[in-house]
Coordinates of C-alpha atoms and ligand atoms in Angstrom, one line a residue:
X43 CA 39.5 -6.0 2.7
X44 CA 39.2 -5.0 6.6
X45 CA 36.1 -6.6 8.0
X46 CA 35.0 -3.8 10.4
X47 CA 32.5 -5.9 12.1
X48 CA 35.1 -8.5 13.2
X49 CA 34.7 -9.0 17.4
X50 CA 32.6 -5.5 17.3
X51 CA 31.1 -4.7 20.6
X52 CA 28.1 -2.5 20.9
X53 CA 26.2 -0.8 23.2
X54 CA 22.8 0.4 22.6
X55 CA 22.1 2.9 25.5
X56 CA 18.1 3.2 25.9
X57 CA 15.3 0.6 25.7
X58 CA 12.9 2.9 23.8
X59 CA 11.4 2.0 20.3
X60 CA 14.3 3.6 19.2
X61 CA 17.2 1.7 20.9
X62 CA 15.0 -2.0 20.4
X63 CA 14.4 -1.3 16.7
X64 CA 18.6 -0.4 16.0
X65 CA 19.1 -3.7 18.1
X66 CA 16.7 -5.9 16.2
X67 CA 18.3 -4.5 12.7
X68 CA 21.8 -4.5 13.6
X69 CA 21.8 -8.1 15.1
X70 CA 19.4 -9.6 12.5
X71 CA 21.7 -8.1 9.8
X72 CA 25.1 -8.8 11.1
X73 CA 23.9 -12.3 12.6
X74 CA 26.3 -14.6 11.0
X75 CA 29.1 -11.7 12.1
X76 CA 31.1 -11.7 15.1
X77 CA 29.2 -8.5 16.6
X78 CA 28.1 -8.3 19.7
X79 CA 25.2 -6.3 21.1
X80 CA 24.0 -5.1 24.6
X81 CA 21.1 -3.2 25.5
X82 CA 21.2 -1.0 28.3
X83 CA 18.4 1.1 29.6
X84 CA 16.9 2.2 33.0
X85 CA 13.6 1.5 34.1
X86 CA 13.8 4.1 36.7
X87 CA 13.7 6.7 34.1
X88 CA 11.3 5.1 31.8
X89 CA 10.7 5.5 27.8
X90 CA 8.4 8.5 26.4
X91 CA 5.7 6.0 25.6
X92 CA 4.0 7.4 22.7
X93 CA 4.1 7.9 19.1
X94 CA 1.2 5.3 18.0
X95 CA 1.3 6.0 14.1
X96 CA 3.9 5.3 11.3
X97 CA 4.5 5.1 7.4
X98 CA 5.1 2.3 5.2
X99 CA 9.0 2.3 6.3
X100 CA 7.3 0.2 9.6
X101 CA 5.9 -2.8 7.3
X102 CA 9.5 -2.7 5.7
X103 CA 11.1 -3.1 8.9
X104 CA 8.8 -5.9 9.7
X105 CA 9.6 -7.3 6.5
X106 CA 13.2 -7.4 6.8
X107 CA 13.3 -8.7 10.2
X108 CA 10.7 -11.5 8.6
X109 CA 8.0 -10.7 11.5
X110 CA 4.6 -11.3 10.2
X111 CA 1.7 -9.3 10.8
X112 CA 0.0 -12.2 12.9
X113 CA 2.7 -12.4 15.0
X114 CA 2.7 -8.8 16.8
X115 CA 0.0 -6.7 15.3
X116 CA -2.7 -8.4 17.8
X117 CA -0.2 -8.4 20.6
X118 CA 0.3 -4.6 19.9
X119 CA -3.4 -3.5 19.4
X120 CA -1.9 -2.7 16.1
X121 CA -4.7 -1.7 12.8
X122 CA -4.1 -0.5 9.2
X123 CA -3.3 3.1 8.2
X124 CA -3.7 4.1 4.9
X125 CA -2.8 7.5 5.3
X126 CA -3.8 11.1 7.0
X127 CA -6.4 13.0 6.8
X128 CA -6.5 16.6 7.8
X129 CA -9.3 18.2 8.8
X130 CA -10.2 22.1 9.9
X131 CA -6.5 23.3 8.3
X132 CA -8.3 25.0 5.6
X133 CA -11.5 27.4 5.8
X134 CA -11.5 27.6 1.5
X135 CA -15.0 26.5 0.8
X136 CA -14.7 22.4 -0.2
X137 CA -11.3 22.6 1.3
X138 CA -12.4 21.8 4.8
X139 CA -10.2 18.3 4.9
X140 CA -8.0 16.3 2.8
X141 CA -6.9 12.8 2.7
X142 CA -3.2 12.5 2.2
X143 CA -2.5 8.9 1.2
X144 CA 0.3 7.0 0.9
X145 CA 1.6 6.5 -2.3
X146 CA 0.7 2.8 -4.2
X147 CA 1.4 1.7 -7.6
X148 CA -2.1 2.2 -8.9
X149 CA -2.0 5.7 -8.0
X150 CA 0.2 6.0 -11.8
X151 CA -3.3 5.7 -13.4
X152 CA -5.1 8.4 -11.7
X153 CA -1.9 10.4 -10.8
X154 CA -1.7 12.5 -14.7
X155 CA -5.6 13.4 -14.3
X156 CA -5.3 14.8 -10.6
X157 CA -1.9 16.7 -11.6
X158 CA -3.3 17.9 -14.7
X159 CA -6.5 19.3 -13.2
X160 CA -4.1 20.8 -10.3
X161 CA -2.5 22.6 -12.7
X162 CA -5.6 24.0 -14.6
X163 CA -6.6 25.4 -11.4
X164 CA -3.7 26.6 -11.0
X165 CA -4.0 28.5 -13.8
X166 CA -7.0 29.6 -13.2
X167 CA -10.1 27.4 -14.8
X168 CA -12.7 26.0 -12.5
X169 CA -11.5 22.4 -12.7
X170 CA -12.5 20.0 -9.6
X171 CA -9.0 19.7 -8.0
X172 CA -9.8 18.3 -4.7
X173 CA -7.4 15.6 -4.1
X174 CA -9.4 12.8 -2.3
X175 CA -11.2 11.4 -5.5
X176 CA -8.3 10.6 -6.9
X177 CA -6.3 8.4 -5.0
X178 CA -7.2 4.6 -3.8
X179 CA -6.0 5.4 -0.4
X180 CA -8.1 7.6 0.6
X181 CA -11.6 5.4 -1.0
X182 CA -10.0 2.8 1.4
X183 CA -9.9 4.7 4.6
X184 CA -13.2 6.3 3.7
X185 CA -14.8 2.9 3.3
X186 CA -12.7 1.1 6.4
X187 CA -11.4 -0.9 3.9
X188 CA -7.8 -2.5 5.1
X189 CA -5.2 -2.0 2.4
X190 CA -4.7 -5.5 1.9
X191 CA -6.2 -6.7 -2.1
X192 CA -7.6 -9.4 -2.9
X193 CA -4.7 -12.3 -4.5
X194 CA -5.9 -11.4 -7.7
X195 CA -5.3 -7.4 -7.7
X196 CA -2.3 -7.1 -9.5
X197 CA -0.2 -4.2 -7.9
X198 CA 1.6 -3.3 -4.7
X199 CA -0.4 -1.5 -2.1
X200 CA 1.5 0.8 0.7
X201 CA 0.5 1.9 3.9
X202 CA 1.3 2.1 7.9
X203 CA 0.2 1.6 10.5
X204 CA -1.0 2.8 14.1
X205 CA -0.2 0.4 17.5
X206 CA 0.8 0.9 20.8
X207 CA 4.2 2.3 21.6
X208 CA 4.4 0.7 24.8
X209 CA 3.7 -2.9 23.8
X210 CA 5.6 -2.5 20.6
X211 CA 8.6 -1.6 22.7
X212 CA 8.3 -5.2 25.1
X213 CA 7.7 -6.9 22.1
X214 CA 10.6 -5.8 20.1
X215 CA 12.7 -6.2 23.3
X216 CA 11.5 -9.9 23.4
X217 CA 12.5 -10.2 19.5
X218 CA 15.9 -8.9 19.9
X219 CA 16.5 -11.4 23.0
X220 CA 15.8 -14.2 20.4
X221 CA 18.3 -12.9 18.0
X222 CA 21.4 -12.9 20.9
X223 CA 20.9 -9.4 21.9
X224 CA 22.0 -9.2 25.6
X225 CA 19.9 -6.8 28.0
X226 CA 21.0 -4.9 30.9
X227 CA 19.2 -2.7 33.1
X228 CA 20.5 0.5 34.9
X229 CA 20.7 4.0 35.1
X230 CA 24.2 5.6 33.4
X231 CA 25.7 8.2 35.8
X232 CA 28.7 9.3 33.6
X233 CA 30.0 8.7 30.3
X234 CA 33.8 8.0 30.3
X235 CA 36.1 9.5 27.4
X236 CA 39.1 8.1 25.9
X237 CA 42.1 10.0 26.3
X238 CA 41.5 10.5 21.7
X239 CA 37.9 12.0 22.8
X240 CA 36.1 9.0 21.9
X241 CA 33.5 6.9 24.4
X242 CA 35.2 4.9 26.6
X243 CA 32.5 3.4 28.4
X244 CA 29.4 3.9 30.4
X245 CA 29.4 3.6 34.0
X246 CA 26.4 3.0 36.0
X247 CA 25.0 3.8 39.1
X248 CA 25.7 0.8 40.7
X249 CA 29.2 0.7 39.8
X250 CA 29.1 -1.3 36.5
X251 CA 30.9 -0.4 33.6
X252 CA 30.5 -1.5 29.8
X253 CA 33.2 -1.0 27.5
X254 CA 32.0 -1.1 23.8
X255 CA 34.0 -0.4 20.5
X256 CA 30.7 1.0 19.2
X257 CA 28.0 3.3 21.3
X258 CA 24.1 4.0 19.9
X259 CA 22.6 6.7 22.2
X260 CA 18.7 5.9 22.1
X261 CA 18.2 7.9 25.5
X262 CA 15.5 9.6 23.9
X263 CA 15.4 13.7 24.5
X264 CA 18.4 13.2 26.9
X265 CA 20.5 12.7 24.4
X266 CA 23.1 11.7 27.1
X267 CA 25.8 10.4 25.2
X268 CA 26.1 12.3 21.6
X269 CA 24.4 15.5 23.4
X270 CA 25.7 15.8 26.6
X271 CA 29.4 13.9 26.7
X272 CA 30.5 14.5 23.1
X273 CA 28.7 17.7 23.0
X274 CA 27.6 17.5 19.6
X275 CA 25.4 20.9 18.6
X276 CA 21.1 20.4 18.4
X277 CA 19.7 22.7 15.9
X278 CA 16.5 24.2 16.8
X279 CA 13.3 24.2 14.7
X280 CA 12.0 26.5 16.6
X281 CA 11.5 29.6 14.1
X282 CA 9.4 27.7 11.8
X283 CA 7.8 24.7 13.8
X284 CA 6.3 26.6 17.1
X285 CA 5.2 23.0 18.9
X286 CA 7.0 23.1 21.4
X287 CA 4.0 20.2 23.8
X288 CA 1.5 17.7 23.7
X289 CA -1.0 16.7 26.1
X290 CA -2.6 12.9 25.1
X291 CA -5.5 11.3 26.8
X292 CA -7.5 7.9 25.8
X293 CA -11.1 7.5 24.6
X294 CA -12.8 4.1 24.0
X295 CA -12.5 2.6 20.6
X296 CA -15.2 4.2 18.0
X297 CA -18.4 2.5 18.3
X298 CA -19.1 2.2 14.9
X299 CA -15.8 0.4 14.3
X300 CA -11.6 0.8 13.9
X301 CA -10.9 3.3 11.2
X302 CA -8.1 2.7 9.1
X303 CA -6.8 6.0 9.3
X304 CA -5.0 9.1 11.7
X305 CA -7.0 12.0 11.2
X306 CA -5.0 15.2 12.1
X307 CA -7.2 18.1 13.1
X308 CA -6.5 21.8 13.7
X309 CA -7.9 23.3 17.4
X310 CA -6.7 26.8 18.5
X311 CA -3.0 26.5 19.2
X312 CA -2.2 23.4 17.7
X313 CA -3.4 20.2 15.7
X314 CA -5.2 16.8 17.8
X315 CA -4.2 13.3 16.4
X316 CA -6.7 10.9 16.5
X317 CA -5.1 7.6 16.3
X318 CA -7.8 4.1 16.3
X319 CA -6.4 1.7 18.3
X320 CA -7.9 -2.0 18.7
X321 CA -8.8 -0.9 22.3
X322 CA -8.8 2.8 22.6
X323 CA -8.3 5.8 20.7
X324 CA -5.4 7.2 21.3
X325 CA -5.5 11.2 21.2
X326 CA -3.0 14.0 21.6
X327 CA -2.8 18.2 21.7
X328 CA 0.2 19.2 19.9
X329 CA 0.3 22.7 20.6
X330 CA 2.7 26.0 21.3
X331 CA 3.6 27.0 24.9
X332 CA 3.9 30.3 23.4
X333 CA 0.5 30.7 22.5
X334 CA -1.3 28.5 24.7
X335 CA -0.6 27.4 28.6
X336 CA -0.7 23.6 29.4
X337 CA -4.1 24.2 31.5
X338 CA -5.8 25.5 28.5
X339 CA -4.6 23.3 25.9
X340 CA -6.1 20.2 28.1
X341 CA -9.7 22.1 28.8
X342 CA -9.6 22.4 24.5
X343 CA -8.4 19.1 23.9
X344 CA -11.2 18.0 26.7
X345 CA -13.9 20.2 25.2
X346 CA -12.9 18.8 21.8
X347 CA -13.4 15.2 22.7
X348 CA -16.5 15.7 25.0
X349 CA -14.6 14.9 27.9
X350 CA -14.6 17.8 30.5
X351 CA -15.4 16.2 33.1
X352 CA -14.5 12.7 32.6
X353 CA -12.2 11.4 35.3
X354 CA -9.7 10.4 32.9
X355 CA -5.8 11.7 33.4
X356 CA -4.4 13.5 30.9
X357 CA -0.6 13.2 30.4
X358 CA 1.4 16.2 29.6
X359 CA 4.4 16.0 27.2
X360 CA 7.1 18.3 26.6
X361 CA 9.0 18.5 22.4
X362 CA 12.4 19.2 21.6
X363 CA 11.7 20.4 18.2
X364 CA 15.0 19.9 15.6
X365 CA 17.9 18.0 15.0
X366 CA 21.6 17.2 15.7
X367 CA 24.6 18.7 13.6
X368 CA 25.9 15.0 13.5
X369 CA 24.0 11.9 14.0
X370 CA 27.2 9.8 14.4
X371 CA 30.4 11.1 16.0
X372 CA 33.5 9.8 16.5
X373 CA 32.1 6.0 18.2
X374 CA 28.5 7.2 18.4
X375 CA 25.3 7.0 16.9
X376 CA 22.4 8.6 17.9
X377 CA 19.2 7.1 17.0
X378 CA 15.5 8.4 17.8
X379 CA 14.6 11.2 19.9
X380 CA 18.3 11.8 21.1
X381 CA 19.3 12.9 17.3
X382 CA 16.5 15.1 17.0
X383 CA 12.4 15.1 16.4
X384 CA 10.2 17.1 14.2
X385 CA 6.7 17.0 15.4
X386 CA 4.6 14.4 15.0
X387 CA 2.3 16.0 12.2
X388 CA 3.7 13.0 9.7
X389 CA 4.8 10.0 12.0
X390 CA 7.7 10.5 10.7
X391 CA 10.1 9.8 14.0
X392 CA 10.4 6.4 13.2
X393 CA 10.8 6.2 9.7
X394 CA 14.0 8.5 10.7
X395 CA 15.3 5.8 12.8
X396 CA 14.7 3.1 10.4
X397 CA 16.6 5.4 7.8
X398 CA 19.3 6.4 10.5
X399 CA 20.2 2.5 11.2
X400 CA 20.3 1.4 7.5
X401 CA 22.1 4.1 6.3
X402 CA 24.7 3.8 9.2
X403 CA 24.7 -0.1 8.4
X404 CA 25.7 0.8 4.7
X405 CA 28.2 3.2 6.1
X406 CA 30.0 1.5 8.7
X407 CA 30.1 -2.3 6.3
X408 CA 31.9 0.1 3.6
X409 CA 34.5 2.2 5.3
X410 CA 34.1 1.7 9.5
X411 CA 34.6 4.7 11.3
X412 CA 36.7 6.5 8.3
X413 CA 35.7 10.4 8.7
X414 CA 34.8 10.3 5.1
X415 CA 31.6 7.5 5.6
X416 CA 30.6 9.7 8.4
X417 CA 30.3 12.8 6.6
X418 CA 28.4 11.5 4.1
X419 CA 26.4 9.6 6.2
X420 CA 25.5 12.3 8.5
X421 CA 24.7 14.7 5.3
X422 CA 22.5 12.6 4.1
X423 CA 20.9 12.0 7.2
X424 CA 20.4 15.7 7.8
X425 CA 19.1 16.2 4.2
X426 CA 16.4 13.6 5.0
X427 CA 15.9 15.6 8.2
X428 CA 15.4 19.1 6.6
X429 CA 13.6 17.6 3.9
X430 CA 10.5 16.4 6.3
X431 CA 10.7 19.4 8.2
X432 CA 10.0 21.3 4.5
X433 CA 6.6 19.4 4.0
X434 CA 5.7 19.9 7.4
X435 CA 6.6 23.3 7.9
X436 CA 4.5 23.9 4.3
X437 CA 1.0 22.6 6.0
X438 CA 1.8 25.4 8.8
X439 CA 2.6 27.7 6.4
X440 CA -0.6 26.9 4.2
X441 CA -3.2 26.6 6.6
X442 CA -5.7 28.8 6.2
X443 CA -7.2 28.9 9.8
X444 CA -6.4 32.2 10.5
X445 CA -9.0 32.8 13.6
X446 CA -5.9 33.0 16.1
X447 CA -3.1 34.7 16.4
X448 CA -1.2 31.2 16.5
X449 CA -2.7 30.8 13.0
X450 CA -1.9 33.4 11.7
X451 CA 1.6 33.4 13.0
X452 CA 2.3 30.1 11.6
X453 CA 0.9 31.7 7.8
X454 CA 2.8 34.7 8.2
X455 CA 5.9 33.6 9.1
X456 CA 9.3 34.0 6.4
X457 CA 11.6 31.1 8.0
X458 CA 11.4 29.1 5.1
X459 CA 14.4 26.9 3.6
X460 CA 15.3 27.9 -0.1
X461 CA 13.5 24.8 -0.6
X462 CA 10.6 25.2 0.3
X463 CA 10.5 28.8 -1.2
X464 CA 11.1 27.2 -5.1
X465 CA 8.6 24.8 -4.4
X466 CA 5.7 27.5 -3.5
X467 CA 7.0 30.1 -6.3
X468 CA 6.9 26.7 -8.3
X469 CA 3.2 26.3 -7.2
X470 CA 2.2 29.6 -7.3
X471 CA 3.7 30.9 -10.4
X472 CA 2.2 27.8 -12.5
X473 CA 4.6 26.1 -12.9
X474 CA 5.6 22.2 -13.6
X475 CA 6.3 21.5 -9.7
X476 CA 6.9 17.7 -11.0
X477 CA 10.5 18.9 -12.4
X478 CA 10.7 21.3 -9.5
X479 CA 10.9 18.5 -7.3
X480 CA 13.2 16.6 -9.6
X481 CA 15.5 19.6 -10.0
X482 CA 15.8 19.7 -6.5
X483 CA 16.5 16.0 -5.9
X484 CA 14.1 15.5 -3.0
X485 CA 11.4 13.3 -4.2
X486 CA 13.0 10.2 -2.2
X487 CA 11.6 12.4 0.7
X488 CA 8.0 13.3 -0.4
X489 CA 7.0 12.7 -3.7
X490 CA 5.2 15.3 -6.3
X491 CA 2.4 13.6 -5.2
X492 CA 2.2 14.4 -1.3
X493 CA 3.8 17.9 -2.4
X494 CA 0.4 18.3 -4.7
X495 CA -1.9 16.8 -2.1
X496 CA -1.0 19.5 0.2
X497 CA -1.2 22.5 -1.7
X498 CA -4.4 21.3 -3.4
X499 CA -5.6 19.9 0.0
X500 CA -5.9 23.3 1.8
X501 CA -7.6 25.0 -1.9
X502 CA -4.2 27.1 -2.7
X503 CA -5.6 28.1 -6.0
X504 CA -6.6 31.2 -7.2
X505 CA -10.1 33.1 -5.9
X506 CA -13.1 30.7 -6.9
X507 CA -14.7 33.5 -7.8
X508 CA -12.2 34.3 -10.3
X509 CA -12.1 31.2 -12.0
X510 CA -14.0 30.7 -15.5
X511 CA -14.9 27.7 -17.3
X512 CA -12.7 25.4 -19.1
X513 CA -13.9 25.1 -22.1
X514 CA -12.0 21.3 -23.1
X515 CA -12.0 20.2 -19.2
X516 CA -14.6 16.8 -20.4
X517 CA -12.5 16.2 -22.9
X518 CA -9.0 16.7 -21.6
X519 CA -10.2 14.5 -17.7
X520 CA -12.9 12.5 -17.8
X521 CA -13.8 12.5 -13.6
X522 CA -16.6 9.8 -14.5
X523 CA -13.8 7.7 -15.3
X524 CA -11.4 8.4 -12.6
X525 CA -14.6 7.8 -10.1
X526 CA -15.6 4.9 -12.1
X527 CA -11.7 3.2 -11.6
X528 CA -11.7 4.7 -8.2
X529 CA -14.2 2.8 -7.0
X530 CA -14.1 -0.3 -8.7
X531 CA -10.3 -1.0 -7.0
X532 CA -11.4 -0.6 -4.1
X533 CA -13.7 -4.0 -4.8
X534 CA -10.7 -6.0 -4.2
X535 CA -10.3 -5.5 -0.6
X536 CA -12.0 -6.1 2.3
X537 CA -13.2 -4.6 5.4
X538 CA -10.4 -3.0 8.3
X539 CA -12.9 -5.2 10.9
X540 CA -12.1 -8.7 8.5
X541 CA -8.5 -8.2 8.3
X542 CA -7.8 -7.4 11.8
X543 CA -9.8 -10.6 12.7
X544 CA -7.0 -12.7 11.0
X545 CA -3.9 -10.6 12.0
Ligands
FAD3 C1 4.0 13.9 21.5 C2 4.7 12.9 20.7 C3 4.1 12.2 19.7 C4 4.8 11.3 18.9 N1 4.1 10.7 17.9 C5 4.8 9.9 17.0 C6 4.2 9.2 16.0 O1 3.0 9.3 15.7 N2 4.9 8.4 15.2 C7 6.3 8.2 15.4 O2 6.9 7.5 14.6 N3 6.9 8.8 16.4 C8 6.2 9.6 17.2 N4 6.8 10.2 18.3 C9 8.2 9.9 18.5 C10 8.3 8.6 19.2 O3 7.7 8.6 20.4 C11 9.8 8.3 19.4 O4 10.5 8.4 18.2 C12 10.0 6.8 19.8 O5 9.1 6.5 20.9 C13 11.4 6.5 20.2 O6 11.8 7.1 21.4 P1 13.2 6.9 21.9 O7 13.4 5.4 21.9 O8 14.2 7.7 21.1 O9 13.2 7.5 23.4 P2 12.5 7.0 24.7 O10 11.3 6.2 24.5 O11 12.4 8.2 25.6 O12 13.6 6.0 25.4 C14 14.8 6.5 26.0 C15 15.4 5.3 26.7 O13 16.7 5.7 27.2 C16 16.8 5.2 28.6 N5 17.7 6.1 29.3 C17 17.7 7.5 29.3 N6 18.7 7.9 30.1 C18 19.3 6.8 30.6 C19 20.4 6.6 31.6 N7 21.0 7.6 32.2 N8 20.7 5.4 31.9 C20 20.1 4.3 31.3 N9 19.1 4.4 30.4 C21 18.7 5.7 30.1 C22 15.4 5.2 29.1 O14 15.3 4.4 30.2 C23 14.6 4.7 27.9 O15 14.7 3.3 27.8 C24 6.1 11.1 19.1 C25 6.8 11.8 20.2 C26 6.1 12.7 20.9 C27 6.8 13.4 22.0

């Protein structure tokens, strides 16, 4: 069989979390293969510098490169995340916020109750359907309980978690040093093409010029390689995702202690993350130019934090909203921003680059660069793509805000995927959205649980004043129970301020 890793070069272009992470996994995997790796990135030009909050793919990728928690949470102001919760997206009375956890294996026992009493609802009884009292998750961030159990709690407990992107960078630089990885620095002035179209090399400003077999653009929004030389297409989100900007600014850590989890709330134009950093909270206006200028998105997100006239700076971002048509072409692979972003609603950018690198690890150890691996590869990374924009798209399309024209826009709007449209008809017709979901194939990407946590979360069921009484509802869920098991897992673990005194 041909070893297509024998005497590989490869040149990661960008030191972002991005470029560092594909480093780290490619020469922590291929270590006892004759690959070799180069960063190159320019400090002139800088990386974007945030994106504090993750899913559980980050303690995986931890995992695999066998980096314990000890060893760069405390370096990276890093704490626990056991989910989102969204607050203001719904004005349904008891709807105000939800907790969307992530998903553990204890969440089987209370799973049937909440999806049964979902679909009562649905169907019209008066049922509580709310989906925080349900899930462990969300007991645990309401508590500031870290998701860590006790030794003696038998099952598996998932969750993220929320650190700084800046130190996180410098440390994963440092990692990949240790595993061979060799850094350059420099700015990239031109791209060179082989005479078949595919990279040459990269030529820098001050006249060097790196030759590689393989190229990874990380160069963020740039996208200088896969964008710009090969001229590979970006898709816009723009007709269904309107955040198009983000302006962030810092406030002291909470007095009354680290939560252990991002809360996501809706202002006029836009949602503010709140993300609880060891030393700071980190918080950011995403919002739509369209609807809202940069000036007044920072006097809202000011206002909003009871800053107005705090001397702090505020930094102003601009999004490129949407994705590539191919993630790898012809000797390049674009990973992070420069293959596309969907907005940060989810954390989800760097779960996509953890699933990018794998998948393009699997790929490239079967088959190389055969045209056939990277089709399929870049399908499937475009189906995992589409399928997160679907479940974020849906909270825009659910919210019941209404009270701006942004709002309302977002609500009103009909650029939905054929997707997304059978899961709502699913929803709103009564239906079993469990097989919907299965039927479609996409429960890799969000479960039937997140899919019910959202449409439950912002009260989509019929008029409470419509609803009547279900006459079996004690006998077919007993809450008291549910409450009762609720509560007493969340006895096994201990408080967010403990565990981050030992990691
Ligand atoms: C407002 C906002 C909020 C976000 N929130 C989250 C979040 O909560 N969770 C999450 O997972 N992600 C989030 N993200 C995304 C996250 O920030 C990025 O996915 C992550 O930082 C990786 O960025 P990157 O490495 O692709 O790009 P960058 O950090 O921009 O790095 C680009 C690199 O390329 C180099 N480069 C560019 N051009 C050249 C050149 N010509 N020569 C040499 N080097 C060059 C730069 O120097 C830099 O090192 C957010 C993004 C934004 C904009």
């Amino acid at each position: 069989m041909h070893d297509h890793l024998n005497r590989l070069r490869i040149v990661v272009l960008g030191g972002g979390t991005a470029g560092w992470m594909a480093a780290n996994l490619m020469a922590h995997r291929w270590r006892e293969r004759n690959v070799e790796i180069t960063v190159l990135e320019s400090p002139e030009i800088g990386i974007v510098g945030v994106g504090e909050g993750s899913t559980p793919q980050l303690k995986a990728f931890f995992d695999t490169l066998e980096i314990p928690e000890a060893q760069w949470m405390p370096v990276c102001g890093a704490t626990y995340k056991n989910g989102i919760r969204f607050c203001g997206w719904s004005r349904q009375p008891g709807f105000d916020s939800y907790f969307h956890p992530f998903l553990s294996a204890i969440d089987q026992h209370t799973e049937p109750a909440f999806f049964l009493n979902c679909s009562l609802r649905r169907g019209g009884f008066d049922v509580p359907a709310h989906p925080d009292r349900f899930f462990l998750a969300a007991e645990l961030a309401r508590k500031r309980l870290a998701p860590l159990p006790a030794h003696h709690f038998p099952f598996f407990v998932s969750y993220g978690y929320h650190f700084d992107a800046r130190v996180l960078g410098a440390f994963l630089c440092r990692h990949a040093l240790q595993l061979g990885v060799r850094h350059l620095q420099g700015k990239v002035r031109q791209v060179r093409l082989a005479g078949n179209g595919d990279v040459a090399a990269l030529e820098t400003e001050d006249g060097r010029v790196l030759e590689a077999d393989l190229f990874v653009d990380s160069t963020g929004f740039r996208a200088l390689i896969l964008q710009q030389a090969l001229g590979v297409a970006f898709r816009a989100f723009a007709d269904n995702l309107f955040n198009d900007a983000a302006v962030t600014l810092p406030t002291p850590p909470a007095p009354d202690g680290v939560r252990c989890n991002t809360t996501a709330t809706a202002l006029d134009c836009g949602w503010v993350w709140d993300i609880p950093l060891r030393d700071r909270t980190g918080n950011g206006y995403v919002y739509s130019t369209a609807f809202c200028s940069p000036d007044a998105a920072e006097r809202e997100l000011r206002a909003h934090l009871g800053m107005l006239d705090a001397p702090v700076q505020a930094r102003h971002l601009k999004m490129r909203v949407g994705r590539v048509e191919r993630h790898w072409c012809r000797n390049c692979l674009a990973v992070g921003l420069s293959q596309g972003f969907i907005e940060p609603l989810e954390a989800t950018a760097l779960h996509l680059v953890l699933a990018t690198v794998d998948g393009f690890m699997d790929a490239f150890e079967a088959s190389g660069f055969d045209p056939a691996g990277q089709t399929a590869f870049n399908a499937a990374i475009n189906r995992r793509f589409d399928g997160v924009r679907d479940y974020i798209v849906c909270h825009y399309r659910m919210n019941r805000c209404r009270d701006t024209e942004y709002w309302r826009a977002n609500a009103e709007h009909h650029h939905l995927s054929d997707s997304l449209k059978a899961i709502l008809t699913c929803w709103f017709t009564g239906r079993d959205l469990r097989q919907e979901i299965e039927r479609q194939g996409i429960g890799d990407i969000y479960p039937p649980l997140s899919w019910h946590c959202l449409l439950a979360g912002y009260g989509q069921f019929p008029d409470p004043a419509k609803l009547r009484r279900d006459p079996q509802a004690d006998a077919r869920v007993n809450l008291a129970a549910v409450d009762d098991f609720v509560s007493r897992c969340a006895l096994n673990f201990s408080s967010h301020g403990a565990a981050l005194a030992t990691r």
